[in-house]
Amino acid sequence: MLISNKKMLLSIAISSSLFSISYSASANDHDHHDHGSEHRQHGAHVHGVIEANIAQDGEHLLFEVTAPGADVVGFEHAPKNEEQKQTLSQAVKTLNNPNVIFTLPKDAKCTLEEVHVSHNLTNGDDEHHDHDHDHDHDQHDGEHHKEHSKHGEFNAQYEYHCEAISKLNQIETQWFMHFTHSQKMTVQYLGDSGQKATTLTADAPTVTL
């Protein structure tokens, strides 16, 4: 899938630039077991924190959102009853409709072009990691994913085409209205207007670009 390749590049670009610039002073990845730490580590599971990477590439706007299962549906395992199945199904439905999660300026004339949502709250193997399945070392990767994904999580990728990208001066999120378990969203933005790192909450849901 084209968006997966773009998102891989996006993740690498943002990780190597934004995180090194914005968080180099407080990057304590080796200390991610310290639950009292307020430092945000890339890749660490922090309850209540959603990670959103946003990158502008020409007239394209790419989003990648990673969220712990507990902050989306209230649990981090495969659904154990009908109620949890319904909750999971509704969450996936909402994540597949980013227009109710993010509001972009109308003047930017952004059209949603592609959506990809995955999660690992399943009873079986991590079949949602499709991009690894055509590699010979899939089994090894699968084991790596299981080790890395002891906590269930969701990943959503969105691609917009904006005819007037220069009018994109802010992004507002309604995430906290839909997923009330969430406390905050860390946003890393990379685009023509520069790099920006900020934290959004229900009381402050808008990032100014």
Coordinates of C-alpha atoms in Angstrom, one line a residue:
M1 CA 0.0 0.0 0.0
L2 CA 1.4 3.4 -1.1
I3 CA 0.5 5.1 2.2
S4 CA 2.5 2.5 4.2
N5 CA 5.7 3.4 2.3
K6 CA 5.1 7.1 2.8
K7 CA 4.3 6.6 6.5
M8 CA 7.5 4.6 7.0
L9 CA 9.4 7.5 5.6
L10 CA 7.3 9.9 7.6
S11 CA 8.1 8.1 10.8
I12 CA 11.8 7.9 10.1
A13 CA 11.9 11.6 9.2
I14 CA 10.0 12.8 12.2
S15 CA 11.8 10.4 14.6
S16 CA 15.2 11.6 13.3
S17 CA 14.5 15.3 13.2
L18 CA 11.7 16.3 15.6
F19 CA 12.6 14.0 18.4
S20 CA 16.3 14.7 18.2
I21 CA 15.6 18.4 18.2
S22 CA 12.7 18.7 20.6
Y23 CA 13.4 16.0 23.1
S24 CA 17.1 15.4 23.0
A25 CA 17.5 17.0 26.4
S26 CA 15.0 14.7 28.0
A27 CA 15.2 11.5 26.0
N28 CA 15.6 8.7 28.5
D29 CA 14.5 5.8 26.4
H30 CA 16.4 3.4 28.6
D31 CA 14.4 4.5 31.6
H32 CA 11.0 3.9 30.1
H33 CA 10.0 1.7 33.1
D34 CA 10.0 4.7 35.3
H35 CA 6.2 5.4 35.4
G36 CA 6.7 8.5 37.4
S37 CA 8.7 10.2 34.6
E38 CA 6.9 12.9 32.7
H39 CA 9.4 12.6 29.8
R40 CA 7.8 11.3 26.6
Q41 CA 9.8 8.5 25.0
H42 CA 9.3 7.5 21.4
G43 CA 8.0 3.9 21.3
A44 CA 7.2 3.7 25.0
H45 CA 3.7 2.8 26.1
V46 CA 2.5 5.7 28.2
H47 CA -1.1 5.4 29.4
G48 CA -3.2 8.4 28.6
V49 CA -0.9 9.7 25.9
I50 CA -1.6 9.5 22.1
E51 CA 1.2 10.1 19.7
A52 CA 0.3 12.0 16.5
N53 CA 2.9 12.5 13.7
I54 CA 1.8 14.9 11.0
A55 CA 3.9 15.7 7.9
Q56 CA 3.3 17.9 4.9
D57 CA 4.7 16.8 1.6
G58 CA 3.9 19.2 -1.1
E59 CA 0.1 19.3 -1.3
H60 CA -0.2 16.1 0.7
L61 CA -0.8 16.0 4.5
L62 CA 0.1 12.8 6.2
F63 CA -1.1 11.7 9.7
E64 CA 0.0 8.8 11.8
V65 CA -1.7 8.3 15.1
T66 CA -0.6 5.7 17.7
A67 CA -2.7 5.1 20.8
P68 CA -2.6 2.5 23.6
G69 CA -5.7 0.3 23.6
A70 CA -6.7 1.4 27.1
D71 CA -6.9 5.0 25.9
V72 CA -9.2 4.1 23.0
V73 CA -11.4 1.3 24.2
G74 CA -10.6 1.0 27.9
F75 CA -8.7 -2.3 27.6
E76 CA -5.5 -3.6 26.0
H77 CA -6.4 -7.2 25.2
A78 CA -8.7 -9.1 22.8
P79 CA -12.4 -8.3 23.6
K80 CA -13.7 -10.8 26.2
N81 CA -17.4 -10.3 25.9
E82 CA -20.0 -8.8 23.5
E83 CA -19.8 -5.4 25.1
Q84 CA -16.1 -5.1 24.5
K85 CA -16.5 -6.4 20.9
Q86 CA -19.0 -3.6 20.3
T87 CA -16.7 -1.1 21.8
L88 CA -13.8 -2.2 19.7
S89 CA -16.0 -2.2 16.5
Q90 CA -17.2 1.3 17.2
A91 CA -13.6 2.5 17.9
V92 CA -12.4 1.1 14.6
K93 CA -15.4 2.7 12.8
T94 CA -14.6 6.1 14.3
L95 CA -10.9 5.8 13.5
N96 CA -11.8 5.0 9.9
N97 CA -13.6 8.4 9.7
P98 CA -10.9 11.0 10.5
N99 CA -13.1 13.8 9.4
V100 CA -14.8 13.4 12.8
I101 CA -11.5 13.3 14.6
F102 CA -9.5 16.2 13.0
T103 CA -10.8 19.5 11.6
L104 CA -8.7 21.2 9.0
P105 CA -9.3 24.8 7.8
K106 CA -11.9 24.9 4.9
D107 CA -9.7 27.4 3.1
A108 CA -7.0 24.7 2.8
K109 CA -9.4 22.7 0.6
C110 CA -8.2 19.3 2.0
T111 CA -9.7 16.1 0.6
L112 CA -9.2 12.8 2.4
E113 CA -7.6 10.3 0.0
E114 CA -6.5 7.3 2.0
V115 CA -7.2 5.7 5.4
H116 CA -5.5 2.8 7.1
V117 CA -6.4 1.6 10.6
S118 CA -4.9 -1.4 12.4
H119 CA -4.7 -2.7 16.0
N120 CA -3.4 -5.8 17.8
L121 CA -6.2 -6.4 20.2
T122 CA -6.8 -9.9 18.8
N123 CA -6.6 -13.5 20.0
G124 CA -4.4 -14.6 17.2
D125 CA -1.1 -13.5 15.7
D126 CA -0.5 -9.9 14.7
E127 CA -2.2 -10.3 11.3
H128 CA -2.7 -6.6 11.1
H129 CA 1.0 -6.0 10.5
D130 CA 0.4 -6.7 6.8
H131 CA 3.6 -5.0 5.6
D132 CA 5.8 -7.7 7.1
H133 CA 4.0 -10.6 5.6
D134 CA 5.8 -10.7 2.3
H135 CA 9.2 -11.0 3.9
D136 CA 11.0 -14.3 4.6
H137 CA 11.8 -13.2 8.1
D138 CA 8.1 -12.7 8.9
Q139 CA 8.1 -15.2 11.7
H140 CA 10.9 -13.4 13.4
D141 CA 9.2 -10.1 12.9
G142 CA 6.0 -11.5 14.3
E143 CA 7.7 -12.6 17.4
H144 CA 9.3 -9.1 17.6
H145 CA 5.8 -7.5 17.3
K146 CA 4.4 -9.7 20.0
E147 CA 7.3 -8.8 22.3
H148 CA 7.0 -5.1 21.5
S149 CA 3.2 -5.2 21.7
K150 CA 2.5 -6.6 25.1
H151 CA 0.2 -3.7 25.5
G152 CA -2.5 -3.5 22.8
E153 CA -2.5 -0.4 20.6
F154 CA -4.1 1.2 17.7
N155 CA -2.5 2.8 14.6
A156 CA -4.3 5.0 12.2
Q157 CA -2.8 6.6 9.1
Y158 CA -4.5 9.3 7.0
E159 CA -3.5 11.0 3.8
Y160 CA -5.1 14.3 2.6
H161 CA -4.6 16.3 -0.6
C162 CA -4.9 20.0 0.1
E163 CA -5.3 22.3 -2.9
A164 CA -4.4 25.3 -0.9
I165 CA -1.9 23.9 1.5
S166 CA -0.6 27.4 2.4
K167 CA -3.9 28.0 4.1
L168 CA -3.3 25.2 6.5
N169 CA -2.7 27.3 9.6
Q170 CA -4.1 25.0 12.3
I171 CA -5.4 21.5 13.1
E172 CA -8.1 20.9 15.7
T173 CA -8.8 17.5 17.1
Q174 CA -12.1 16.1 18.5
W175 CA -10.2 12.9 19.7
F176 CA -11.0 13.5 23.3
M177 CA -14.8 13.7 22.6
H178 CA -14.8 10.3 21.0
F179 CA -12.2 8.6 23.2
T180 CA -12.8 9.8 26.7
H181 CA -10.1 7.5 28.3
S182 CA -7.4 9.7 26.6
Q183 CA -5.8 12.4 28.6
K184 CA -3.4 14.1 26.1
M185 CA -2.0 13.9 22.6
T186 CA 1.6 14.7 21.7
V187 CA 1.8 16.2 18.2
Q188 CA 5.0 16.3 16.1
Y189 CA 4.5 18.3 12.9
L190 CA 7.0 18.6 10.0
G191 CA 6.2 20.9 7.1
D192 CA 7.0 24.0 5.0
S193 CA 6.2 26.2 8.0
G194 CA 8.9 24.3 10.0
Q195 CA 8.8 21.8 12.8
K196 CA 6.5 21.9 15.8
A197 CA 6.1 19.8 18.9
T198 CA 3.2 20.4 21.2
T199 CA 0.7 18.6 23.5
L200 CA -3.1 18.7 23.0
T201 CA -5.7 18.1 25.6
A202 CA -9.5 18.2 25.7
D203 CA -9.2 21.8 27.0
A204 CA -6.6 22.8 24.4
P205 CA -7.4 20.7 21.2
T206 CA -5.8 22.9 18.6
V207 CA -2.3 23.1 17.2
T208 CA -1.3 26.3 15.4
L209 CA 1.0 25.9 12.5

